[in-house]
Amino acid sequence: MPRPIIVFDLDGTLIDTAPDLLDSLNHSLAASDLAAVDEAGFRRFVGHGGRVMIERAHAAQNKALVAEEHDRLLKLFLDHYTLNIPGKSRPYPGVIAALDRFQAAGYLMAVCTNKYEANSATLIGALGLSSYFAAICGQDTFAFRKPDPRHLTETIRLAGGDPHNAVMVGDSQTDIDTAKAAGIPVVAVDFGYTDRHVREFEPTLVISHFDTLTPQLAKRLMAAAD
């Protein structure tokens, strides 16, 4: 039997990146003469990526956004974000202890995110977490991305795992839909970046803190999925 594997989304799941992503959004908006967004009001859009965040900010201020300007602002957003990694981003409470538990229990671990692979690896490395993960796969690692289930299953295979002996952890409908399409149990955290409660998307389980996430729990979820 291959070693069991647990696969994590990144932004809004393992690491709270919202402060830096919102800083980069406001940097790009300033170049379009728009007011800075309010963190509390825009935090729920962070998980949709820079392009959507820029769209929502323009719509909120009733300003038209043509394709060329959208592309220019997205480049400003990405350049600013990349140059400032890790910035204010930090692992959520309990993350490192949870990773230690799974590592001690012999689990493989991987990251499957719609963030760019290079930025993901840089962020994880800057926070001292690289040694935990057998694979870090982003939106550009393969020719497909979440919610395509192959993004998850190929991440698992790249890490040396088996999709039939796996659990996914995420914070969004995209993560939940991806895992369900792959036939993999999915744990949803309820503190991430979504404008609806994750329970509405019917994950296998919802947790509110990483202290709840244990190898024993993952084993039970995988056994129930067989």
PDB file of C-alpha atoms in Angstrom:
ATOM      1  CA  MET A   1       0.000   0.000   0.000  1.00  0.00           C
ATOM      2  CA  PRO A   2       1.290   3.496  -0.843  1.00  0.00           C
ATOM      3  CA  ARG A   3       1.690   5.952   1.983  1.00  0.00           C
ATOM      4  CA  PRO A   4      -1.475   7.947   2.680  1.00  0.00           C
ATOM      5  CA  ILE A   5      -1.419  11.531   1.461  1.00  0.00           C
ATOM      6  CA  ILE A   6      -3.078  14.735   2.554  1.00  0.00           C
ATOM      7  CA  VAL A   7      -3.289  17.558   0.011  1.00  0.00           C
ATOM      8  CA  PHE A   8      -3.821  21.174   0.979  1.00  0.00           C
ATOM      9  CA  ASP A   9      -5.016  24.239  -0.821  1.00  0.00           C
ATOM     10  CA  LEU A  10      -2.750  27.203   0.002  1.00  0.00           C
ATOM     11  CA  ASP A  11      -4.357  30.666   0.239  1.00  0.00           C
ATOM     12  CA  GLY A  12      -7.130  30.721   2.824  1.00  0.00           C
ATOM     13  CA  THR A  13      -6.346  27.174   3.925  1.00  0.00           C
ATOM     14  CA  LEU A  14      -2.744  26.806   5.070  1.00  0.00           C
ATOM     15  CA  ILE A  15      -1.701  30.447   4.903  1.00  0.00           C
ATOM     16  CA  ASP A  16      -3.540  33.714   5.459  1.00  0.00           C
ATOM     17  CA  THR A  17      -2.328  35.658   2.421  1.00  0.00           C
ATOM     18  CA  ALA A  18      -5.199  38.168   2.299  1.00  0.00           C
ATOM     19  CA  PRO A  19      -3.256  41.143   3.719  1.00  0.00           C
ATOM     20  CA  ASP A  20      -0.622  40.903   0.987  1.00  0.00           C
ATOM     21  CA  LEU A  21      -3.060  40.186  -1.830  1.00  0.00           C
ATOM     22  CA  LEU A  22      -5.188  43.155  -0.810  1.00  0.00           C
ATOM     23  CA  ASP A  23      -2.085  45.358  -0.616  1.00  0.00           C
ATOM     24  CA  SER A  24      -1.235  44.313  -4.170  1.00  0.00           C
ATOM     25  CA  LEU A  25      -4.807  44.951  -5.286  1.00  0.00           C
ATOM     26  CA  ASN A  26      -4.677  48.470  -3.869  1.00  0.00           C
ATOM     27  CA  HIS A  27      -1.297  49.047  -5.529  1.00  0.00           C
ATOM     28  CA  SER A  28      -2.841  48.187  -8.904  1.00  0.00           C
ATOM     29  CA  LEU A  29      -6.001  50.221  -8.265  1.00  0.00           C
ATOM     30  CA  ALA A  30      -3.943  53.325  -7.530  1.00  0.00           C
ATOM     31  CA  ALA A  31      -2.622  53.106 -11.092  1.00  0.00           C
ATOM     32  CA  SER A  32      -6.226  53.311 -12.294  1.00  0.00           C
ATOM     33  CA  ASP A  33      -7.138  56.224 -10.015  1.00  0.00           C
ATOM     34  CA  LEU A  34      -9.463  54.098  -7.916  1.00  0.00           C
ATOM     35  CA  ALA A  35      -9.829  54.276  -4.159  1.00  0.00           C
ATOM     36  CA  ALA A  36      -8.313  51.538  -2.032  1.00  0.00           C
ATOM     37  CA  VAL A  37     -10.659  48.715  -1.085  1.00  0.00           C
ATOM     38  CA  ASP A  38     -11.728  47.930   2.458  1.00  0.00           C
ATOM     39  CA  GLU A  39     -10.117  44.723   3.733  1.00  0.00           C
ATOM     40  CA  ALA A  40     -13.199  43.584   5.620  1.00  0.00           C
ATOM     41  CA  GLY A  41     -15.425  43.997   2.582  1.00  0.00           C
ATOM     42  CA  PHE A  42     -13.069  42.472   0.005  1.00  0.00           C
ATOM     43  CA  ARG A  43     -11.450  39.652   1.961  1.00  0.00           C
ATOM     44  CA  ARG A  44     -14.079  37.178   0.729  1.00  0.00           C
ATOM     45  CA  PHE A  45     -12.991  37.765  -2.885  1.00  0.00           C
ATOM     46  CA  VAL A  46      -9.313  36.977  -2.298  1.00  0.00           C
ATOM     47  CA  GLY A  47      -9.753  33.307  -3.189  1.00  0.00           C
ATOM     48  CA  HIS A  48     -10.946  34.190  -6.682  1.00  0.00           C
ATOM     49  CA  GLY A  49      -7.556  35.583  -7.742  1.00  0.00           C
ATOM     50  CA  GLY A  50      -6.235  38.936  -8.846  1.00  0.00           C
ATOM     51  CA  ARG A  51      -8.207  39.239 -12.062  1.00  0.00           C
ATOM     52  CA  VAL A  52     -11.556  38.823 -10.310  1.00  0.00           C
ATOM     53  CA  MET A  53     -10.498  41.094  -7.445  1.00  0.00           C
ATOM     54  CA  ILE A  54      -9.687  43.858  -9.936  1.00  0.00           C
ATOM     55  CA  GLU A  55     -13.056  43.332 -11.674  1.00  0.00           C
ATOM     56  CA  ARG A  56     -14.971  43.501  -8.383  1.00  0.00           C
ATOM     57  CA  ALA A  57     -13.130  46.639  -7.282  1.00  0.00           C
ATOM     58  CA  HIS A  58     -13.978  48.433 -10.520  1.00  0.00           C
ATOM     59  CA  ALA A  59     -17.598  47.318 -10.358  1.00  0.00           C
ATOM     60  CA  ALA A  60     -17.881  48.490  -6.739  1.00  0.00           C
ATOM     61  CA  GLN A  61     -16.713  51.964  -7.789  1.00  0.00           C
ATOM     62  CA  ASN A  62     -18.805  52.000 -10.984  1.00  0.00           C
ATOM     63  CA  LYS A  63     -15.762  52.321 -13.228  1.00  0.00           C
ATOM     64  CA  ALA A  64     -15.561  50.610 -16.618  1.00  0.00           C
ATOM     65  CA  LEU A  65     -12.710  48.166 -17.181  1.00  0.00           C
ATOM     66  CA  VAL A  66     -11.556  47.370 -20.708  1.00  0.00           C
ATOM     67  CA  ALA A  67      -9.513  44.252 -21.468  1.00  0.00           C
ATOM     68  CA  GLU A  68      -6.217  46.036 -22.090  1.00  0.00           C
ATOM     69  CA  GLU A  69      -6.453  47.968 -18.818  1.00  0.00           C
ATOM     70  CA  HIS A  70      -7.454  44.794 -17.002  1.00  0.00           C
ATOM     71  CA  ASP A  71      -4.326  43.030 -18.262  1.00  0.00           C
ATOM     72  CA  ARG A  72      -2.123  45.992 -17.314  1.00  0.00           C
ATOM     73  CA  LEU A  73      -3.509  46.146 -13.788  1.00  0.00           C
ATOM     74  CA  LEU A  74      -3.209  42.398 -13.341  1.00  0.00           C
ATOM     75  CA  LYS A  75       0.489  42.599 -14.250  1.00  0.00           C
ATOM     76  CA  LEU A  76       0.975  45.391 -11.719  1.00  0.00           C
ATOM     77  CA  PHE A  77      -0.850  43.281  -9.130  1.00  0.00           C
ATOM     78  CA  LEU A  78       1.251  40.170  -9.792  1.00  0.00           C
ATOM     79  CA  ASP A  79       4.556  42.053  -9.937  1.00  0.00           C
ATOM     80  CA  HIS A  80       3.856  43.811  -6.644  1.00  0.00           C
ATOM     81  CA  TYR A  81       2.764  40.591  -4.964  1.00  0.00           C
ATOM     82  CA  THR A  82       5.760  38.598  -6.214  1.00  0.00           C
ATOM     83  CA  LEU A  83       8.291  41.216  -5.102  1.00  0.00           C
ATOM     84  CA  ASN A  84       6.856  41.335  -1.573  1.00  0.00           C
ATOM     85  CA  ILE A  85       6.581  37.628  -0.700  1.00  0.00           C
ATOM     86  CA  PRO A  86       6.105  36.642   2.134  1.00  0.00           C
ATOM     87  CA  GLY A  87       5.072  40.091   3.381  1.00  0.00           C
ATOM     88  CA  LYS A  88       2.450  39.806   6.124  1.00  0.00           C
ATOM     89  CA  SER A  89       1.341  36.287   5.145  1.00  0.00           C
ATOM     90  CA  ARG A  90       1.476  33.720   7.924  1.00  0.00           C
ATOM     91  CA  PRO A  91       0.274  30.134   8.509  1.00  0.00           C
ATOM     92  CA  TYR A  92      -3.077  29.880  10.237  1.00  0.00           C
ATOM     93  CA  PRO A  93      -3.090  28.892  13.921  1.00  0.00           C
ATOM     94  CA  GLY A  94      -2.378  25.203  14.376  1.00  0.00           C
ATOM     95  CA  VAL A  95      -1.018  24.624  10.852  1.00  0.00           C
ATOM     96  CA  ILE A  96       2.574  23.787  11.781  1.00  0.00           C
ATOM     97  CA  ALA A  97       1.508  21.465  14.599  1.00  0.00           C
ATOM     98  CA  ALA A  98      -0.861  19.686  12.189  1.00  0.00           C
ATOM     99  CA  LEU A  99       1.877  19.283   9.573  1.00  0.00           C
ATOM    100  CA  ASP A 100       4.149  17.853  12.257  1.00  0.00           C
ATOM    101  CA  ARG A 101       1.461  15.342  13.236  1.00  0.00           C
ATOM    102  CA  PHE A 102       0.982  14.104   9.695  1.00  0.00           C
ATOM    103  CA  GLN A 103       4.711  13.967   9.048  1.00  0.00           C
ATOM    104  CA  ALA A 104       5.255  11.918  12.215  1.00  0.00           C
ATOM    105  CA  ALA A 105       2.446   9.569  11.179  1.00  0.00           C
ATOM    106  CA  GLY A 106       4.160   8.859   7.850  1.00  0.00           C
ATOM    107  CA  TYR A 107       1.794  10.765   5.590  1.00  0.00           C
ATOM    108  CA  LEU A 108       2.876  12.297   2.338  1.00  0.00           C
ATOM    109  CA  MET A 109       1.816  15.930   2.019  1.00  0.00           C
ATOM    110  CA  ALA A 110       1.310  18.159  -1.007  1.00  0.00           C
ATOM    111  CA  VAL A 111      -0.105  21.516  -2.040  1.00  0.00           C
ATOM    112  CA  CYS A 112      -2.617  21.889  -4.870  1.00  0.00           C
ATOM    113  CA  THR A 113      -3.407  25.556  -5.493  1.00  0.00           C
ATOM    114  CA  ASN A 114      -4.617  27.858  -8.247  1.00  0.00           C
ATOM    115  CA  LYS A 115      -1.846  30.278  -7.276  1.00  0.00           C
ATOM    116  CA  TYR A 116       1.104  30.251  -9.684  1.00  0.00           C
ATOM    117  CA  GLU A 117       3.543  27.462  -8.862  1.00  0.00           C
ATOM    118  CA  ALA A 118       6.610  29.712  -8.517  1.00  0.00           C
ATOM    119  CA  ASN A 119       4.850  32.112  -6.144  1.00  0.00           C
ATOM    120  CA  SER A 120       3.496  29.185  -4.145  1.00  0.00           C
ATOM    121  CA  ALA A 121       6.910  27.581  -3.751  1.00  0.00           C
ATOM    122  CA  THR A 122       8.512  30.928  -2.889  1.00  0.00           C
ATOM    123  CA  LEU A 123       5.895  31.676  -0.234  1.00  0.00           C
ATOM    124  CA  ILE A 124       6.107  28.214   1.315  1.00  0.00           C
ATOM    125  CA  GLY A 125       9.896  28.409   1.328  1.00  0.00           C
ATOM    126  CA  ALA A 126       9.965  31.910   2.820  1.00  0.00           C
ATOM    127  CA  LEU A 127       7.806  30.663   5.693  1.00  0.00           C
ATOM    128  CA  GLY A 128      10.082  27.667   6.289  1.00  0.00           C
ATOM    129  CA  LEU A 129       7.531  25.029   5.279  1.00  0.00           C
ATOM    130  CA  SER A 130       9.093  23.502   2.147  1.00  0.00           C
ATOM    131  CA  SER A 131      10.376  20.360   3.847  1.00  0.00           C
ATOM    132  CA  TYR A 132       6.855  19.181   4.617  1.00  0.00           C
ATOM    133  CA  PHE A 133       5.684  18.864   1.023  1.00  0.00           C
ATOM    134  CA  ALA A 134       6.513  16.217  -1.574  1.00  0.00           C
ATOM    135  CA  ALA A 135       4.895  18.342  -4.311  1.00  0.00           C
ATOM    136  CA  ILE A 136       3.730  21.934  -4.730  1.00  0.00           C
ATOM    137  CA  CYS A 137       1.485  22.273  -7.783  1.00  0.00           C
ATOM    138  CA  GLY A 138      -0.011  25.531  -9.002  1.00  0.00           C
ATOM    139  CA  GLN A 139      -2.347  26.686 -11.730  1.00  0.00           C
ATOM    140  CA  ASP A 140       0.462  26.491 -14.311  1.00  0.00           C
ATOM    141  CA  THR A 141       2.003  23.147 -13.267  1.00  0.00           C
ATOM    142  CA  PHE A 142      -0.244  21.150 -15.597  1.00  0.00           C
ATOM    143  CA  ALA A 143      -2.429  21.964 -18.583  1.00  0.00           C
ATOM    144  CA  PHE A 144      -5.452  22.003 -16.262  1.00  0.00           C
ATOM    145  CA  ARG A 145      -6.336  23.528 -12.909  1.00  0.00           C
ATOM    146  CA  LYS A 146      -8.947  23.213 -10.182  1.00  0.00           C
ATOM    147  CA  PRO A 147     -11.871  22.524 -10.376  1.00  0.00           C
ATOM    148  CA  ASP A 148     -10.589  19.996 -12.934  1.00  0.00           C
ATOM    149  CA  PRO A 149     -10.075  16.894 -10.757  1.00  0.00           C
ATOM    150  CA  ARG A 150      -6.899  16.019 -12.655  1.00  0.00           C
ATOM    151  CA  HIS A 151      -5.148  18.921 -10.946  1.00  0.00           C
ATOM    152  CA  LEU A 152      -5.654  17.130  -7.653  1.00  0.00           C
ATOM    153  CA  THR A 153      -5.037  13.574  -8.845  1.00  0.00           C
ATOM    154  CA  GLU A 154      -1.869  14.509 -10.735  1.00  0.00           C
ATOM    155  CA  THR A 155      -0.583  16.438  -7.719  1.00  0.00           C
ATOM    156  CA  ILE A 156      -1.081  13.287  -5.674  1.00  0.00           C
ATOM    157  CA  ARG A 157       0.759  11.154  -8.216  1.00  0.00           C
ATOM    158  CA  LEU A 158       3.608  13.667  -8.498  1.00  0.00           C
ATOM    159  CA  ALA A 159       4.014  13.493  -4.719  1.00  0.00           C
ATOM    160  CA  GLY A 160       4.204   9.695  -4.883  1.00  0.00           C
ATOM    161  CA  GLY A 161       0.736   9.057  -3.508  1.00  0.00           C
ATOM    162  CA  ASP A 162      -2.411   7.252  -4.635  1.00  0.00           C
ATOM    163  CA  PRO A 163      -5.755   9.065  -5.154  1.00  0.00           C
ATOM    164  CA  HIS A 164      -7.482   6.104  -3.497  1.00  0.00           C
ATOM    165  CA  ASN A 165      -5.577   6.773  -0.269  1.00  0.00           C
ATOM    166  CA  ALA A 166      -5.902  10.545  -0.057  1.00  0.00           C
ATOM    167  CA  VAL A 167      -7.692  13.452   1.647  1.00  0.00           C
ATOM    168  CA  MET A 168      -8.010  17.043   0.427  1.00  0.00           C
ATOM    169  CA  VAL A 169      -8.190  20.123   2.683  1.00  0.00           C
ATOM    170  CA  GLY A 170      -9.471  23.417   1.270  1.00  0.00           C
ATOM    171  CA  ASP A 171     -11.504  26.532   1.937  1.00  0.00           C
ATOM    172  CA  SER A 172     -13.652  27.089  -1.154  1.00  0.00           C
ATOM    173  CA  GLN A 173     -16.271  25.670  -3.463  1.00  0.00           C
ATOM    174  CA  THR A 174     -13.516  25.137  -6.025  1.00  0.00           C
ATOM    175  CA  ASP A 175     -11.566  22.896  -3.641  1.00  0.00           C
ATOM    176  CA  ILE A 176     -14.660  20.978  -2.616  1.00  0.00           C
ATOM    177  CA  ASP A 177     -15.891  20.468  -6.191  1.00  0.00           C
ATOM    178  CA  THR A 178     -12.416  19.340  -7.275  1.00  0.00           C
ATOM    179  CA  ALA A 179     -12.101  16.716  -4.564  1.00  0.00           C
ATOM    180  CA  LYS A 180     -15.648  15.438  -5.010  1.00  0.00           C
ATOM    181  CA  ALA A 181     -15.115  15.074  -8.760  1.00  0.00           C
ATOM    182  CA  ALA A 182     -11.958  13.079  -8.023  1.00  0.00           C
ATOM    183  CA  GLY A 183     -13.787  10.842  -5.534  1.00  0.00           C
ATOM    184  CA  ILE A 184     -11.561  12.049  -2.675  1.00  0.00           C
ATOM    185  CA  PRO A 185     -12.907  13.039   0.761  1.00  0.00           C
ATOM    186  CA  VAL A 186     -12.562  16.754   1.427  1.00  0.00           C
ATOM    187  CA  VAL A 187     -12.219  18.664   4.688  1.00  0.00           C
ATOM    188  CA  ALA A 188     -13.264  22.306   4.434  1.00  0.00           C
ATOM    189  CA  VAL A 189     -11.952  24.959   6.809  1.00  0.00           C
ATOM    190  CA  ASP A 190     -14.521  27.616   7.629  1.00  0.00           C
ATOM    191  CA  PHE A 191     -12.124  30.543   8.092  1.00  0.00           C
ATOM    192  CA  GLY A 192     -10.918  30.962   4.506  1.00  0.00           C
ATOM    193  CA  TYR A 193     -11.876  33.118   1.548  1.00  0.00           C
ATOM    194  CA  THR A 194     -15.421  32.519   0.406  1.00  0.00           C
ATOM    195  CA  ASP A 195     -18.567  34.641   0.236  1.00  0.00           C
ATOM    196  CA  ARG A 196     -20.740  31.691   1.274  1.00  0.00           C
ATOM    197  CA  HIS A 197     -20.273  29.277   4.154  1.00  0.00           C
ATOM    198  CA  VAL A 198     -18.380  26.199   2.984  1.00  0.00           C
ATOM    199  CA  ARG A 199     -21.058  23.965   4.484  1.00  0.00           C
ATOM    200  CA  GLU A 200     -23.309  24.971   1.569  1.00  0.00           C
ATOM    201  CA  PHE A 201     -20.977  23.153  -0.846  1.00  0.00           C
ATOM    202  CA  GLU A 202     -21.331  19.854   1.045  1.00  0.00           C
ATOM    203  CA  PRO A 203     -17.762  18.857   1.881  1.00  0.00           C
ATOM    204  CA  THR A 204     -17.130  15.616   3.707  1.00  0.00           C
ATOM    205  CA  LEU A 205     -16.373  17.535   6.892  1.00  0.00           C
ATOM    206  CA  VAL A 206     -16.073  21.152   8.094  1.00  0.00           C
ATOM    207  CA  ILE A 207     -13.486  22.200  10.691  1.00  0.00           C
ATOM    208  CA  SER A 208     -12.852  25.532  12.407  1.00  0.00           C
ATOM    209  CA  HIS A 209      -9.257  24.989  13.588  1.00  0.00           C
ATOM    210  CA  PHE A 210      -6.306  22.868  12.523  1.00  0.00           C
ATOM    211  CA  ASP A 211      -6.182  21.315  15.989  1.00  0.00           C
ATOM    212  CA  THR A 212      -9.117  19.188  14.780  1.00  0.00           C
ATOM    213  CA  LEU A 213      -7.170  17.803  11.820  1.00  0.00           C
ATOM    214  CA  THR A 214      -5.408  14.589  12.827  1.00  0.00           C
ATOM    215  CA  PRO A 215      -4.058  11.487  11.050  1.00  0.00           C
ATOM    216  CA  GLN A 216      -6.722   9.446  12.821  1.00  0.00           C
ATOM    217  CA  LEU A 217      -9.456  11.658  11.384  1.00  0.00           C
ATOM    218  CA  ALA A 218      -7.965  11.465   7.893  1.00  0.00           C
ATOM    219  CA  LYS A 219      -7.753   7.685   8.160  1.00  0.00           C
ATOM    220  CA  ARG A 220     -11.440   7.462   9.087  1.00  0.00           C
ATOM    221  CA  LEU A 221     -12.438   9.677   6.150  1.00  0.00           C
ATOM    222  CA  MET A 222     -10.439   7.578   3.693  1.00  0.00           C
ATOM    223  CA  ALA A 223     -11.883   4.349   5.080  1.00  0.00           C
ATOM    224  CA  ALA A 224     -15.421   5.686   4.769  1.00  0.00           C
ATOM    225  CA  ALA A 225     -14.780   6.673   1.142  1.00  0.00           C
ATOM    226  CA  ASP A 226     -13.770   3.123   0.108  1.00  0.00           C
TER     227      ASP A 226
END
